[in-house]
Coordinates of C-alpha atoms in Angstrom, one line a residue:
M440 CA 69.0 98.2 163.1
F441 CA 68.6 99.2 159.5
K442 CA 69.4 96.4 157.1
Y443 CA 69.7 96.0 153.4
K444 CA 67.9 93.0 152.0
S445 CA 70.1 90.7 150.1
L446 CA 70.1 91.4 146.4
V447 CA 71.3 88.7 144.1
F448 CA 71.0 89.3 140.3
L449 CA 72.7 87.0 137.8
L450 CA 74.1 88.9 134.9
V451 CA 76.1 87.0 132.3
M452 CA 78.5 89.3 130.6
I453 CA 80.1 87.3 127.9
G454 CA 83.3 89.3 127.6
L455 CA 85.5 87.2 125.6
T456 CA 88.9 88.7 126.1
A457 CA 91.7 87.4 124.0
C458 CA 94.7 87.2 126.3
K459 CA 98.0 85.7 126.1
S460 CA 100.6 84.8 128.7
T461 CA 104.1 86.2 128.1
P462 CA 106.2 84.2 130.6
T463 CA 108.3 81.6 129.0
E464 CA 110.0 78.6 130.4
D465 CA 113.1 80.7 130.7
D466 CA 111.1 83.0 133.1
G467 CA 110.3 80.0 135.4
S468 CA 106.6 80.0 134.7
E469 CA 104.6 77.0 133.6
N470 CA 104.0 78.7 130.2
L471 CA 100.3 78.9 130.8
A472 CA 98.1 79.1 127.7
I473 CA 95.4 81.6 128.7
T474 CA 92.2 80.8 126.9
P475 CA 89.5 83.4 126.3
I476 CA 87.1 83.4 129.2
A477 CA 83.5 84.6 129.7
T478 CA 83.4 86.9 132.7
S479 CA 80.2 86.5 134.7
E480 CA 79.8 89.3 137.2
Q481 CA 77.1 90.0 139.7
T482 CA 75.8 93.6 139.5
I483 CA 73.4 95.6 141.5
T484 CA 71.1 98.2 139.9
D485 CA 72.6 101.2 141.8
S486 CA 76.3 100.2 141.3
T487 CA 76.8 100.3 137.5
S488 CA 80.1 102.0 136.7
E489 CA 81.9 102.5 133.4
P490 CA 85.0 100.5 132.9
E491 CA 88.2 102.5 133.0
A492 CA 90.3 103.0 129.9
P493 CA 93.4 100.9 129.3
V494 CA 96.7 102.5 130.0
A495 CA 99.8 102.2 127.9
S496 CA 102.5 100.3 129.8
T497 CA 106.3 100.4 129.8
A498 CA 108.7 99.0 132.4
D499 CA 112.0 100.6 131.4
T500 CA 113.9 103.2 133.5
S501 CA 112.2 106.1 131.7
S502 CA 108.6 105.0 132.3
E503 CA 106.1 107.8 132.1
Y504 CA 102.5 107.0 133.1
E505 CA 100.1 109.6 131.9
T506 CA 97.4 110.5 134.4
N507 CA 93.9 111.7 134.2
Q508 CA 90.7 110.9 136.1
N509 CA 90.0 107.9 134.0
E510 CA 93.4 106.3 134.2
Y511 CA 95.5 104.5 136.9
S512 CA 97.9 107.1 138.1
V513 CA 100.1 105.1 140.5
Q514 CA 103.8 105.4 139.6
P515 CA 106.3 102.5 139.6
G516 CA 107.8 102.2 143.0
E517 CA 105.0 104.1 144.7
F518 CA 103.6 101.9 147.4
N519 CA 100.3 103.1 149.0
L520 CA 100.9 101.3 152.3
Y521 CA 97.2 101.5 153.0
P522 CA 96.7 103.1 155.4
R523 CA 100.1 103.8 156.8
E524 CA 100.0 107.4 155.5
V525 CA 96.3 107.9 156.1
N526 CA 95.2 106.5 159.4
G527 CA 98.5 105.2 160.6
W528 CA 99.2 101.7 161.9
D529 CA 98.4 100.1 165.2
E530 CA 101.1 99.8 167.8
S531 CA 102.3 96.5 166.4
G532 CA 102.6 97.7 162.9
W533 CA 99.4 96.3 161.4
S534 CA 97.4 98.2 158.8
I535 CA 94.3 100.0 160.2
I536 CA 91.6 99.6 157.5
T537 CA 88.2 101.2 157.9
P538 CA 85.1 101.0 155.7
S539 CA 83.7 104.0 153.9
E540 CA 80.2 105.4 154.6
D541 CA 78.7 103.6 151.6
S542 CA 80.6 100.3 152.0
R543 CA 78.6 97.1 152.3
L544 CA 79.6 94.9 155.2
I545 CA 78.9 91.4 154.1
Y546 CA 79.5 88.8 156.9
V547 CA 80.0 85.1 156.1
S548 CA 79.9 82.2 158.5
S549 CA 80.1 78.6 157.4
S550 CA 78.8 77.4 160.8
L551 CA 76.1 80.0 161.4
G552 CA 75.2 81.5 158.0
D553 CA 72.3 81.1 155.7
D554 CA 72.4 82.4 152.1
E555 CA 68.6 82.5 151.9
T556 CA 68.1 84.8 154.9
A557 CA 71.4 86.7 155.0
E558 CA 71.6 90.4 155.0
F559 CA 74.4 92.9 154.5
Y560 CA 74.9 96.1 156.5
A561 CA 75.9 99.7 156.4
P562 CA 78.9 100.7 158.6
R563 CA 76.6 103.2 160.5
D564 CA 74.6 100.2 161.7
I565 CA 77.5 98.2 163.1
A566 CA 79.1 99.4 166.4
D567 CA 82.3 97.3 165.9
V568 CA 83.1 96.0 162.4
E569 CA 85.1 93.0 163.8
D570 CA 82.5 92.2 166.5
P571 CA 79.2 93.0 164.9
G572 CA 76.9 91.4 167.4
L573 CA 73.6 89.9 166.2
I574 CA 73.7 89.7 162.5
K575 CA 72.4 87.5 159.7
P576 CA 75.6 86.2 157.9
F577 CA 75.9 84.5 154.5
K578 CA 77.0 80.9 154.5
T579 CA 79.1 80.7 151.4
I580 CA 81.8 83.1 150.1
E581 CA 80.3 82.8 146.6
A582 CA 76.9 84.2 147.7
A583 CA 78.6 87.0 149.7
H584 CA 80.7 87.9 146.7
A585 CA 77.6 88.1 144.5
N586 CA 76.5 91.1 146.6
T587 CA 79.7 93.1 146.1
R588 CA 79.8 95.9 143.6
E589 CA 82.4 96.7 141.0
G590 CA 84.1 100.0 141.9
Y591 CA 82.9 100.2 145.5
P592 CA 84.7 99.7 148.8
D593 CA 82.6 96.7 149.8
W594 CA 83.8 94.3 152.5
I595 CA 83.5 90.5 152.8
L596 CA 84.2 89.4 156.3
L597 CA 84.8 85.7 157.1
H598 CA 84.1 84.4 160.6
R599 CA 87.3 83.4 162.4
G600 CA 87.6 79.7 163.1
D601 CA 85.2 78.7 160.2
V602 CA 86.2 76.7 157.2
W603 CA 85.0 76.8 153.6
E604 CA 85.7 74.7 150.6
V605 CA 86.2 76.5 147.3
H606 CA 86.2 74.6 144.0
E607 CA 86.0 77.4 141.5
K608 CA 87.9 80.7 141.2
I609 CA 86.4 83.8 142.7
Q610 CA 87.1 86.9 140.6
L611 CA 87.5 89.9 142.8
N612 CA 86.0 93.4 142.2
T613 CA 87.8 96.7 142.0
G614 CA 87.5 99.1 144.9
R615 CA 87.1 102.9 144.6
S616 CA 90.6 104.2 145.3
S617 CA 93.9 103.4 147.2
T618 CA 92.2 104.5 150.4
E619 CA 88.8 103.0 149.7
R620 CA 89.4 99.4 148.7
S621 CA 87.3 96.4 148.3
V622 CA 88.3 94.2 151.2
I623 CA 88.2 90.5 152.1
T624 CA 89.1 90.0 155.8
S625 CA 88.0 88.3 159.0
Y626 CA 85.7 89.0 162.0
G627 CA 84.8 87.5 165.3
S628 CA 86.6 86.5 168.5
G629 CA 89.5 84.1 168.6
E630 CA 92.9 84.0 167.0
Q631 CA 92.4 81.3 164.4
R632 CA 92.1 82.7 160.9
P633 CA 89.1 81.7 158.7
M634 CA 90.3 78.9 156.4
I635 CA 89.7 78.6 152.7
K636 CA 90.3 75.0 151.7
S637 CA 90.7 75.2 148.0
D638 CA 91.1 72.7 145.1
A639 CA 90.5 75.4 142.5
N640 CA 93.1 76.1 139.8
E641 CA 93.0 79.6 141.2
T642 CA 91.3 80.6 144.5
F643 CA 91.1 84.4 144.1
R644 CA 91.7 86.0 140.7
I645 CA 92.5 89.7 140.3
W646 CA 92.0 90.1 136.6
S647 CA 92.9 92.9 134.1
Y648 CA 92.2 96.5 135.3
R649 CA 91.0 95.3 138.7
R650 CA 92.7 97.3 141.4
Y651 CA 92.3 98.8 144.9
I652 CA 91.9 95.5 146.8
A653 CA 92.9 94.3 150.3
I654 CA 93.0 90.7 151.4
T655 CA 93.9 90.3 155.1
G656 CA 93.8 87.8 157.9
L657 CA 92.9 84.6 155.9
A658 CA 94.3 81.1 155.7
F659 CA 94.5 79.5 152.2
Y660 CA 95.0 75.8 152.2
A661 CA 95.3 73.5 149.1
Y662 CA 94.0 70.6 151.1
K663 CA 94.0 68.0 148.3
R664 CA 97.7 68.7 147.7
D665 CA 98.8 68.1 151.3
P666 CA 100.3 64.5 151.4
L667 CA 99.4 64.2 155.1
S668 CA 95.8 65.2 154.6
E669 CA 93.1 62.5 154.4
N670 CA 91.8 64.4 151.3
F671 CA 95.2 64.1 149.5
S672 CA 94.6 63.5 145.8
G673 CA 97.4 60.9 145.6
W674 CA 100.8 61.1 143.9
G675 CA 100.4 61.4 140.1
Q676 CA 97.0 63.0 140.6
V677 CA 98.0 66.3 142.2
S678 CA 96.7 69.3 140.3
E679 CA 98.3 72.7 140.0
S680 CA 96.8 75.4 142.2
T681 CA 97.5 79.1 142.9
A682 CA 96.0 80.8 145.9
I683 CA 96.0 84.4 144.5
R684 CA 96.6 85.3 140.9
L685 CA 97.0 88.8 139.5
Y686 CA 97.0 89.0 135.7
S687 CA 97.7 92.1 133.6
P688 CA 97.3 91.7 129.8
E689 CA 99.8 93.3 127.4
N690 CA 99.6 97.1 127.2
S691 CA 97.8 97.5 130.5
V692 CA 98.6 98.6 134.0
M693 CA 96.9 97.4 137.2
G694 CA 97.6 97.0 140.9
T695 CA 97.3 98.6 144.3
V696 CA 96.7 95.3 146.1
L697 CA 97.5 94.7 149.8
L698 CA 98.0 91.1 151.0
E699 CA 98.6 91.1 154.8
N700 CA 98.4 88.6 157.6
N701 CA 97.5 85.6 155.4
D702 CA 98.8 82.0 155.4
F703 CA 99.4 80.2 152.1
N704 CA 100.0 76.5 152.4
F705 CA 100.6 73.6 149.9
F706 CA 99.9 75.5 146.7
S707 CA 102.0 75.2 143.6
K708 CA 102.3 79.0 143.9
G709 CA 101.1 81.0 146.8
V710 CA 100.9 84.2 144.8
S711 CA 101.4 84.5 141.0
I712 CA 101.7 87.9 139.2
N713 CA 101.9 87.5 135.5
G714 CA 100.8 88.6 132.0
G715 CA 102.4 91.0 129.5
G716 CA 101.4 94.2 131.2
D717 CA 102.7 95.9 134.4
V718 CA 101.4 95.3 137.9
L719 CA 102.2 98.2 140.3
D720 CA 101.8 98.9 144.0
V721 CA 101.5 95.3 145.2
V722 CA 102.2 95.2 148.9
I723 CA 102.7 91.8 150.4
R724 CA 103.4 92.0 154.1
R725 CA 103.4 89.8 157.2
N726 CA 102.2 86.6 155.5
T727 CA 103.5 83.1 155.7
I728 CA 104.1 81.3 152.4
R729 CA 105.0 77.7 152.7
N730 CA 105.2 74.2 151.3
S731 CA 104.6 74.9 147.7
Y732 CA 105.5 72.1 145.2
S733 CA 104.6 70.7 141.8
E734 CA 104.6 67.3 140.2
S735 CA 104.1 68.7 136.7
S736 CA 105.6 72.2 136.4
H737 CA 107.7 74.8 138.2
S738 CA 106.7 75.9 141.7
Q739 CA 107.5 79.0 143.7
G740 CA 106.3 80.7 146.9
I741 CA 105.7 83.8 144.8
Y742 CA 106.2 84.2 141.1
A743 CA 106.1 87.7 139.5
I744 CA 106.9 89.3 136.1
H745 CA 106.7 92.9 135.0
A746 CA 105.9 93.9 138.6
S747 CA 106.7 96.6 141.2
V748 CA 106.3 94.9 144.6
L749 CA 107.0 95.7 148.2
L750 CA 107.7 92.4 150.0
E751 CA 107.9 93.2 153.7
E752 CA 108.1 91.1 156.9
N753 CA 106.9 87.8 155.4
I754 CA 108.1 84.3 156.2
F755 CA 108.8 81.9 153.4
D756 CA 109.6 78.2 154.1
H757 CA 110.1 75.1 152.1
N758 CA 108.8 76.4 148.8
G759 CA 109.3 74.6 145.6
W760 CA 109.7 71.1 146.9
Y761 CA 108.0 68.5 149.1
K762 CA 110.9 66.0 149.1
K763 CA 114.5 66.0 148.2
Q764 CA 115.6 65.1 144.6
V765 CA 116.1 61.4 144.4
G766 CA 118.7 61.3 141.7
T767 CA 120.9 63.9 140.0
G768 CA 118.3 65.4 137.6
N769 CA 115.2 67.6 137.9
E770 CA 112.5 64.9 138.3
K771 CA 109.2 66.3 139.6
D772 CA 107.5 63.1 140.8
E773 CA 106.2 63.4 144.4
G774 CA 107.2 67.1 144.5
Q775 CA 110.9 66.6 144.3
G776 CA 113.1 69.7 144.6
T777 CA 114.4 71.0 141.3
M778 CA 116.7 73.8 140.2
F779 CA 113.7 75.7 138.7
N780 CA 111.9 76.1 142.0
H781 CA 112.4 78.9 144.6
N782 CA 111.0 80.8 147.5
T783 CA 110.6 83.8 145.2
Y784 CA 111.0 84.1 141.4
F785 CA 110.8 87.7 140.0
A786 CA 111.4 88.2 136.3
K787 CA 111.9 91.6 134.6
S788 CA 111.2 93.4 137.8
F789 CA 111.5 97.1 138.5
K790 CA 111.2 99.4 141.6
T791 CA 110.8 96.4 143.9
K792 CA 111.8 96.1 147.5
F793 CA 112.3 93.0 149.7
I794 CA 112.6 94.2 153.3
R795 CA 112.8 92.3 156.7
N796 CA 111.6 89.0 155.4
I797 CA 112.7 85.5 156.6
F798 CA 113.5 83.0 153.8
L799 CA 113.9 79.4 154.9
R800 CA 114.7 76.1 153.1
S801 CA 114.1 76.9 149.5
S802 CA 114.2 74.2 146.8
S803 CA 117.0 76.1 145.1
I804 CA 117.2 79.9 145.3
H805 CA 115.7 82.0 148.0
N806 CA 115.4 85.1 145.8
K807 CA 115.8 84.4 142.1
W808 CA 115.8 87.4 139.8
T809 CA 115.9 87.1 136.0
A810 CA 116.6 89.7 133.4
S811 CA 116.4 87.7 130.3
S812 CA 117.4 89.5 127.1
D813 CA 114.9 89.5 124.2
L814 CA 114.8 86.3 122.3
D815 CA 115.3 87.9 118.9
S816 CA 117.7 90.7 119.8
N817 CA 121.0 88.9 120.2
I818 CA 122.2 91.8 122.4
D819 CA 121.8 92.5 126.1
S820 CA 119.8 95.4 127.5
I821 CA 118.5 96.5 130.9
K822 CA 115.6 94.2 131.8
S823 CA 115.5 94.7 135.6
H824 CA 116.2 97.8 137.6
D825 CA 115.9 99.5 141.0
L826 CA 115.8 96.4 143.2
L827 CA 116.4 96.5 146.9
M828 CA 117.0 93.6 149.3
E829 CA 117.5 94.9 152.8
D830 CA 117.4 93.4 156.4
N831 CA 116.3 89.9 155.3
V832 CA 117.3 86.6 156.8
Y833 CA 118.2 83.6 154.6
V834 CA 118.6 80.0 156.0
G835 CA 119.4 76.8 154.1
G836 CA 118.4 76.1 150.6
E837 CA 121.1 76.2 147.9
I838 CA 121.5 79.8 146.9
G839 CA 120.8 83.0 148.8
I840 CA 120.3 85.8 146.2
S841 CA 120.8 85.4 142.5
A842 CA 120.5 88.5 140.3
G843 CA 122.1 87.0 137.2
G844 CA 119.9 84.8 135.1
N845 CA 118.7 83.9 132.6
R846 CA 119.2 84.6 128.8
D847 CA 122.5 86.4 128.3
Y848 CA 124.2 87.2 125.0
D849 CA 127.4 88.4 126.8
T850 CA 127.3 91.9 125.3
G851 CA 126.5 94.1 128.2
P852 CA 124.5 94.8 131.4
R853 CA 121.0 93.5 132.0
W854 CA 120.5 95.0 135.4
K855 CA 120.7 98.5 136.8
D856 CA 120.9 99.9 140.3
I857 CA 120.7 96.8 142.5
T858 CA 121.1 97.1 146.3
I859 CA 121.7 94.2 148.6
I860 CA 122.4 95.5 152.1
N861 CA 122.3 94.4 155.7
N862 CA 121.1 90.9 155.2
V863 CA 122.1 87.7 157.1
M864 CA 122.8 84.4 155.3
L865 CA 123.1 81.3 157.4
A866 CA 124.0 77.7 156.3
I867 CA 123.3 78.3 152.6
G868 CA 123.7 74.9 150.9
R869 CA 122.8 72.9 154.0
D870 CA 119.6 71.2 152.7
Q871 CA 120.7 70.1 149.2
P872 CA 117.1 69.8 148.0
T873 CA 118.2 69.2 144.4
N874 CA 121.1 66.9 145.4
R875 CA 123.7 69.4 144.2
T876 CA 126.6 70.5 146.2
L877 CA 125.9 74.3 145.9
G878 CA 126.4 76.9 148.6
W879 CA 126.2 80.2 146.7
N880 CA 125.3 83.2 148.9
I881 CA 125.2 86.2 146.6
D882 CA 125.5 85.9 142.8
A883 CA 125.7 89.2 140.8
N884 CA 126.0 89.2 137.0
D885 CA 125.9 92.0 134.4
W886 CA 125.1 94.9 136.8
D887 CA 125.2 98.5 135.8
G888 CA 125.4 100.1 139.2
G889 CA 125.0 98.2 142.5
L890 CA 125.8 98.0 146.2
I891 CA 126.5 94.8 148.2
C892 CA 127.1 96.1 151.7
G893 CA 126.8 95.2 155.4
N894 CA 125.8 91.6 154.8
Y895 CA 126.7 88.7 157.1
I896 CA 127.5 85.5 155.3
L897 CA 128.0 82.8 157.9
H898 CA 128.4 79.1 158.6
N899 CA 127.8 76.5 156.0
D900 CA 127.5 73.3 158.0
N901 CA 127.3 70.6 155.4
S902 CA 130.6 69.1 154.5
M903 CA 129.2 67.7 151.2
V904 CA 128.8 71.3 149.9
T905 CA 132.0 72.0 148.1
N906 CA 130.8 74.4 145.3
L907 CA 130.8 77.3 147.8
Y908 CA 131.3 81.0 147.7
G909 CA 130.3 84.2 149.6
I910 CA 129.9 86.9 146.9
R911 CA 130.5 86.5 143.2
L912 CA 130.5 89.3 140.7
D913 CA 130.4 88.2 137.0
G914 CA 129.7 89.5 133.6
H915 CA 129.7 93.0 132.2
S916 CA 129.4 94.9 135.5
N917 CA 130.1 98.6 136.1
D918 CA 130.0 100.9 139.1
V919 CA 129.5 98.1 141.8
V920 CA 130.6 98.5 145.4
I921 CA 131.2 95.4 147.6
S922 CA 131.8 96.8 151.1
K923 CA 131.6 96.1 154.8
N924 CA 130.5 92.5 154.4
T925 CA 131.4 89.9 157.1
I926 CA 132.1 86.4 155.6
H927 CA 132.8 83.9 158.4
G928 CA 132.6 80.2 158.9
L929 CA 132.4 79.2 155.2
I930 CA 134.2 75.8 155.5
S931 CA 135.6 74.5 152.3
P932 CA 136.9 71.0 153.3
N933 CA 138.4 70.2 149.9
P934 CA 141.8 71.8 149.4
N935 CA 141.5 71.2 145.7
S936 CA 138.3 73.2 145.2
R937 CA 140.1 76.6 145.8
V938 CA 136.9 78.6 145.7
G939 CA 136.8 82.2 146.9
A940 CA 135.0 84.1 149.6
I941 CA 134.7 86.9 147.1
S942 CA 135.2 86.2 143.4
V943 CA 135.3 88.5 140.3
D944 CA 135.4 86.9 136.9
A945 CA 137.4 87.9 133.8
D946 CA 134.7 89.7 131.9
T947 CA 135.3 93.4 131.2
K948 CA 134.3 95.7 134.1
T949 CA 134.7 99.3 135.1
N950 CA 134.8 101.0 138.5
I951 CA 134.5 98.1 140.9
R952 CA 135.3 98.7 144.5
I953 CA 135.9 95.9 147.1
S954 CA 136.5 97.7 150.5
G955 CA 136.1 97.3 154.2
N956 CA 135.1 93.6 154.1
N957 CA 136.0 91.2 156.9
I958 CA 136.8 87.7 155.6
Q959 CA 137.4 85.1 158.3
L960 CA 137.9 81.6 157.0
V961 CA 138.9 79.6 160.1
D962 CA 139.2 75.9 159.6
S963 CA 138.6 76.4 155.9
N964 CA 140.5 75.7 152.7
M965 CA 138.8 78.6 150.9
R966 CA 140.7 81.4 149.2
V967 CA 139.9 84.9 150.5
L968 CA 139.8 86.5 147.0
I969 CA 139.7 85.2 143.4
A970 CA 139.9 88.1 140.9
D971 CA 140.4 87.3 137.3
Q972 CA 139.8 91.0 136.4
I973 CA 141.8 93.3 138.6
D974 CA 142.6 96.3 136.3
S975 CA 139.3 97.9 137.0
V976 CA 138.9 96.8 140.7
V977 CA 140.0 98.8 143.7
F978 CA 140.8 96.7 146.8
E979 CA 141.1 98.6 150.0
E980 CA 140.8 98.3 153.8
N981 CA 139.7 94.7 153.9
K982 CA 140.6 92.3 156.6
Y983 CA 141.7 88.8 155.6
F984 CA 142.2 85.4 157.3
S985 CA 142.1 81.8 156.1
D986 CA 143.5 78.5 157.3
L987 CA 144.5 77.7 153.7
D988 CA 148.2 77.9 153.0
S989 CA 148.9 81.7 152.9
A990 CA 150.6 81.3 149.5
E991 CA 147.2 80.5 148.0
W992 CA 145.0 83.1 149.7
F993 CA 144.7 85.2 146.5
H994 CA 144.3 84.0 143.0
S995 CA 144.1 85.8 139.6
R996 CA 144.2 84.3 136.1
G997 CA 145.7 81.0 137.1
V998 CA 148.3 82.4 139.5
S999 CA 148.2 82.2 143.3
Y1000 CA 149.6 84.9 145.6
D1001 CA 150.3 85.5 149.3
I1002 CA 149.5 88.9 150.7
D1003 CA 153.0 90.3 150.0
T1004 CA 153.0 89.3 146.3
W1005 CA 149.3 90.3 146.0
R1006 CA 149.8 93.9 147.0
P1007 CA 151.8 95.1 144.0
V1008 CA 149.7 93.1 141.5
S1009 CA 146.4 94.3 142.8
G1010 CA 147.2 97.7 144.4
D1011 CA 145.7 96.3 147.6
T1012 CA 148.1 98.2 149.8
N1013 CA 146.1 99.0 153.0
S1014 CA 144.2 95.8 153.7
T1015 CA 145.3 93.8 156.7
I1016 CA 145.5 90.2 157.7
G1017 CA 144.5 88.8 161.0
K1018 CA 142.2 86.4 162.9
D1019 CA 139.3 88.2 164.3
S1020 CA 137.9 87.6 167.8
F1021 CA 134.1 87.7 167.6
L1022 CA 131.9 88.0 170.6
E1023 CA 130.5 84.6 169.9
P1024 CA 132.1 82.7 167.0
K1025 CA 129.1 80.6 165.9
R1026 CA 125.7 82.1 166.3
T1027 CA 123.2 80.4 164.0
F1028 CA 119.5 80.5 163.4
E1029 CA 119.2 77.4 165.6
T1030 CA 121.0 79.0 168.5
Y1031 CA 118.7 82.0 168.1
L1032 CA 115.7 79.6 168.5
S1033 CA 117.3 78.3 171.7
S1034 CA 117.7 81.9 172.9
I1035 CA 113.9 82.4 172.7
G1036 CA 113.0 79.1 174.3
L1037 CA 112.3 77.0 171.3
A1038 CA 113.8 73.7 170.2
Q1039 CA 116.5 74.1 167.5
S1040 CA 114.1 73.2 164.8
I1041 CA 112.8 75.2 161.9
D1042 CA 109.6 73.1 161.9
D1043 CA 109.0 74.2 165.5
F1044 CA 109.7 77.8 164.6
M1045 CA 107.2 77.6 161.7
E1046 CA 104.5 76.1 163.9
Q1047 CA 104.7 79.1 166.1
A1048 CA 105.2 81.7 163.3
V1049 CA 102.1 80.5 161.4
N1050 CA 100.0 81.3 164.4
Q1051 CA 101.2 84.8 164.5
S1052 CA 98.5 87.3 163.7
K1053 CA 97.2 90.8 164.3
D1054 CA 95.8 89.6 167.6
N1055 CA 98.7 87.4 168.6
W1056 CA 102.0 89.2 167.7
N1057 CA 105.4 88.3 169.1
P1058 CA 108.4 90.2 167.8
D1059 CA 110.6 87.2 168.5
F1060 CA 109.4 85.7 165.2
T1061 CA 110.5 88.6 163.1
A1062 CA 113.6 89.2 161.0
Q1063 CA 114.4 92.2 163.1
A1064 CA 114.9 90.0 166.2
V1065 CA 117.1 87.5 164.3
L1066 CA 119.2 90.2 162.7
A1067 CA 119.9 91.9 166.1
Y1068 CA 120.9 88.6 167.6
I1069 CA 123.4 87.8 164.8
R1070 CA 124.8 91.2 164.4
Q1071 CA 125.6 91.5 168.1
A1072 CA 128.0 88.6 167.8
Y1073 CA 129.9 89.8 164.7
G1074 CA 130.5 93.5 165.0
D1075 CA 127.1 95.0 164.3
M1076 CA 128.2 96.6 161.0
T1077 CA 125.5 97.9 158.8
C1078 CA 125.2 100.1 155.7
T1079 CA 123.0 102.9 154.4
H1080 CA 121.8 103.5 150.9

């Protein structure tokens, strides 16, 4: 077998790059001060390539990215689902990634490897990339990485079942193109992912202008941050740690990164995408992101700013907190839940899609979106646009989707073209991680164009949660449709709270349509509608029921109405009232677990879901299966966009 001898050259490139981090505390980041760094990169004599030129970056709705052979030509919202459109996927929907003729296959085994005698291989010399037979692997990831080349589709393959400790960040190299990426993945028999136990501030870094990278089939574990680990640092000594960080400096564009089939556990952030430039074509699919928390800053499952991301078929659980808030504030000691921590936090985003994910037990919000107006402008402008949340499942936490924060001068829209369709929300408010009594399902504020349609908002089951609503539309919103949503089982026990299943505030709006919704509030003291702005709202073909006194079902500007007095005030002439008979009145996430033979426990579900992989795939642990189970009981109503 032809083998390449291991070549390791140390080249110290002192590239002091003055960078600054643009996220502010308002954006939910920890306000990192990025100090100039010296980049030390390993090079091989036959792999020298010229750095690509920087690209001007804009993230507004009229973005134009000039293209030539030296520039990054991917457009915002273009997702190169490598290699869905090249080689196709396997029968279970996993990416099929193959090396190029000149790729280096660099195998690594902590149990069998030796950095002194290791060799790397050409694809033509390996019959099966994942089962290479007799090889000489490296022992450490660092030594293997030293043999990769900038601008080449080189592969690092970690042996399944092996474990490595990483104490310093590893800065990844650029691949050649969207179809010839640099790859870090796994090899060998068995279903257990190779595990990277990290106590580094960042485990993998994808720095400015790096692109064309795939990271698949790995387990990332911040082992010194796990309170149940024998290696736990101890409360008050827990350091911040991010598993994968993408950083794009101002006036730059980078991206085309695939993260698939990975597990991220006990970091302060599983994935962080930040900097002042744009990050495009980030595909994050079929990963588990769980148990993030912080004692000193804000913590998210994923944080992103100025990014265009496809988030597809992932499972998020218990991100932003280790334990419930002890008091009524936002104390961070011992990883307490705070209002600043979420499953996902996306700021100033554009052309981004969340599709078929499962979001469980967030510290506060499952999907927090911000469109903060410029600090020195004193006027609102569009800061986030073209966002899609479709076919996702949300369970517990405090708030389902919030597309409304943060800095708002109350002068106009800050969002454009937002679509929230065909999602299922269950027991929002149940967990009370921050000790608040919130149960907000969908919060929309300052939208210029949007659709909230075909969502199932179901069953809060915590009687302490009194600040409760299904859908709320606020601010300077225009051209928004709220249609075909099913709101059922929101139990407001306090007759004095008088919150609404659907609410519209008094700010100026134009062309709002609320139609075809089915609001069923059995055993609830909740109003069906609160609309303090009705002149620009069309109500039609809704179905209403509440066990609240019928004289208080509808409310506008301090006045309550029954259906007969509501009709002439609102123009809601063809909506109906009546109690619906669902196939099964209380299907929940827990009853779904029973239906697939599990205990009614999210912990048990996660234990099984984390072990899902390319070689051990069970559709029962997907959002599609949960959605089908819930929809079957409540009318199976969905929307298109």
